[in-house]
Amino acid sequence: MSAATRTIAAEARTGGDSPAVPRHIGIIMDGNGRWAAARGLPRALGHKAGAEASRRAIEAAGDMGVSWLTLFAFSSENWRRPADEVRDLTGLMRHYLRHEVGQLLEKGVRLRIIGDRAAFGPETVAEITRAEAVTAANTRLNLNVALSYGGRAEIAAAARAIAARVASGELDPASVNESTLSAHLDTAGMPDPDLIIRTSGEQRLSNFLLWQSAYAELVFQDVLWPDFDAVHLQAAVAEYRRRDRRYGARTG
Ligand code: IPE
Ligand code: IPE
Ligand code: MG
């Protein structure tokens, strides 16, 4: 743990009006392709370097005392990429599912996958289920990896599930409220993100945690994802701490 990380973690424990460290950070990990292009490398190597950056981010978040980290690794729209790139990305995913579980166990990380896992086929679904089960007792850091994830699809699926319960007579339509909707999302029971970081200079959500980000603080950084490290995470948290979270209320 670096000195700066230690300071932030120590301050977090002292409490105060606004927690020094966000409870839940979401990251839109963007810029692998541009990182590779800038080096004259194939995009696949950008994605591989991106996976290394994810490992650093997980470590740094744990050291800072963050409880929840959600990494956007593959969007429902990323299926539109050329077949060879999709193959590279899903191959990398499977490799990490198989080989990173030991690391996650060592670091006290509980892994959950959000998104349409079935889209990756039964073999990958089995790997995901296994990785989730093996890490289920870990409590230091809750890690969500969003795979084939799209916020609109997630909300539509929740609406479908609620409609089915209403149709069967199990649920009174008049009782459907925000909590009902939240409880039918992939993130049911999890805190909403306090801070969402996007790298690579793009300033959009690209369908990430649409419902959950209603009051998230957004931080955009120019760094390309493969270059992201603990210092970038600390800078984003420092920016977050300068924000005044009003939730629509008056402050002065
Ligand atoms: C992020 O990097 C990884 C995924 C979206 C899967 P990109 O592949 O989007 O990189 P750029 O945006 O083309 O640089
Ligand atoms: C968003 O990045 C998705 C992930 C980081 C997984 P994209 O590179 O796919 O987003 P757009 O296409 O620039 O909006
Ligand atoms: Mg991109």
CSV table of N, CA, C and O and ligand atoms in Angstrom, one decimal, residues 29-34 43 78 81 198 200 202 204, ligand 3:
chain,number,residue,atom,x,y,z
A,29,MET,N,-13.8,1.0,-18.2
A,29,MET,CA,-12.4,0.7,-18.5
A,29,MET,C,-12.2,0.9,-20.0
A,29,MET,O,-12.3,-0.1,-20.8
A,30,ASP,N,-11.9,2.1,-20.4
A,30,ASP,CA,-11.9,2.4,-21.9
A,30,ASP,C,-10.5,2.8,-22.4
A,30,ASP,O,-9.8,3.5,-21.6
A,31,GLY,N,-10.2,2.5,-23.6
A,31,GLY,CA,-9.0,2.9,-24.2
A,31,GLY,C,-7.9,1.9,-24.6
A,31,GLY,O,-6.8,2.2,-25.0
A,32,ASN,N,-8.3,0.6,-24.4
A,32,ASN,CA,-7.4,-0.5,-24.7
A,32,ASN,C,-6.9,-0.4,-26.2
A,32,ASN,O,-5.7,-0.6,-26.5
A,33,GLY,N,-7.9,-0.2,-27.1
A,33,GLY,CA,-7.6,-0.2,-28.5
A,33,GLY,C,-6.6,1.0,-28.9
A,33,GLY,O,-5.6,0.8,-29.6
A,34,ARG,N,-6.9,2.2,-28.4
A,34,ARG,CA,-6.0,3.3,-28.6
A,34,ARG,C,-4.6,3.1,-28.0
A,34,ARG,O,-3.6,3.6,-28.6
A,43,ARG,N,-4.8,-4.9,-31.3
A,43,ARG,CA,-5.7,-4.6,-30.2
A,43,ARG,C,-5.7,-5.6,-29.1
A,43,ARG,O,-5.9,-5.2,-28.0
A,78,ASN,N,-20.8,-4.4,-27.2
A,78,ASN,CA,-19.5,-4.8,-27.7
A,78,ASN,C,-19.6,-6.1,-28.6
A,78,ASN,O,-18.6,-6.4,-29.3
A,81,ARG,N,-18.6,-5.7,-32.3
A,81,ARG,CA,-17.2,-5.6,-32.8
A,81,ARG,C,-16.9,-6.8,-33.7
A,81,ARG,O,-17.6,-7.8,-33.7
A,198,ARG,N,-14.5,7.1,-15.8
A,198,ARG,CA,-14.3,6.6,-17.2
A,198,ARG,C,-13.0,7.1,-17.6
A,198,ARG,O,-12.7,8.2,-17.5
A,200,SER,N,-9.9,7.2,-20.8
A,200,SER,CA,-9.7,7.4,-22.2
A,200,SER,C,-10.2,8.7,-22.8
A,200,SER,O,-10.2,8.9,-24.0
A,202,GLU,N,-13.3,9.8,-23.0
A,202,GLU,CA,-14.7,9.8,-23.5
A,202,GLU,C,-15.5,10.2,-22.3
A,202,GLU,O,-15.3,9.8,-21.2
A,204,ARG,N,-19.1,9.7,-21.6
A,204,ARG,CA,-20.4,9.1,-21.7
A,204,ARG,C,-20.5,7.9,-20.9
A,204,ARG,O,-19.5,7.3,-20.5
B,3,MG,MG,-13.7,2.2,-26.3
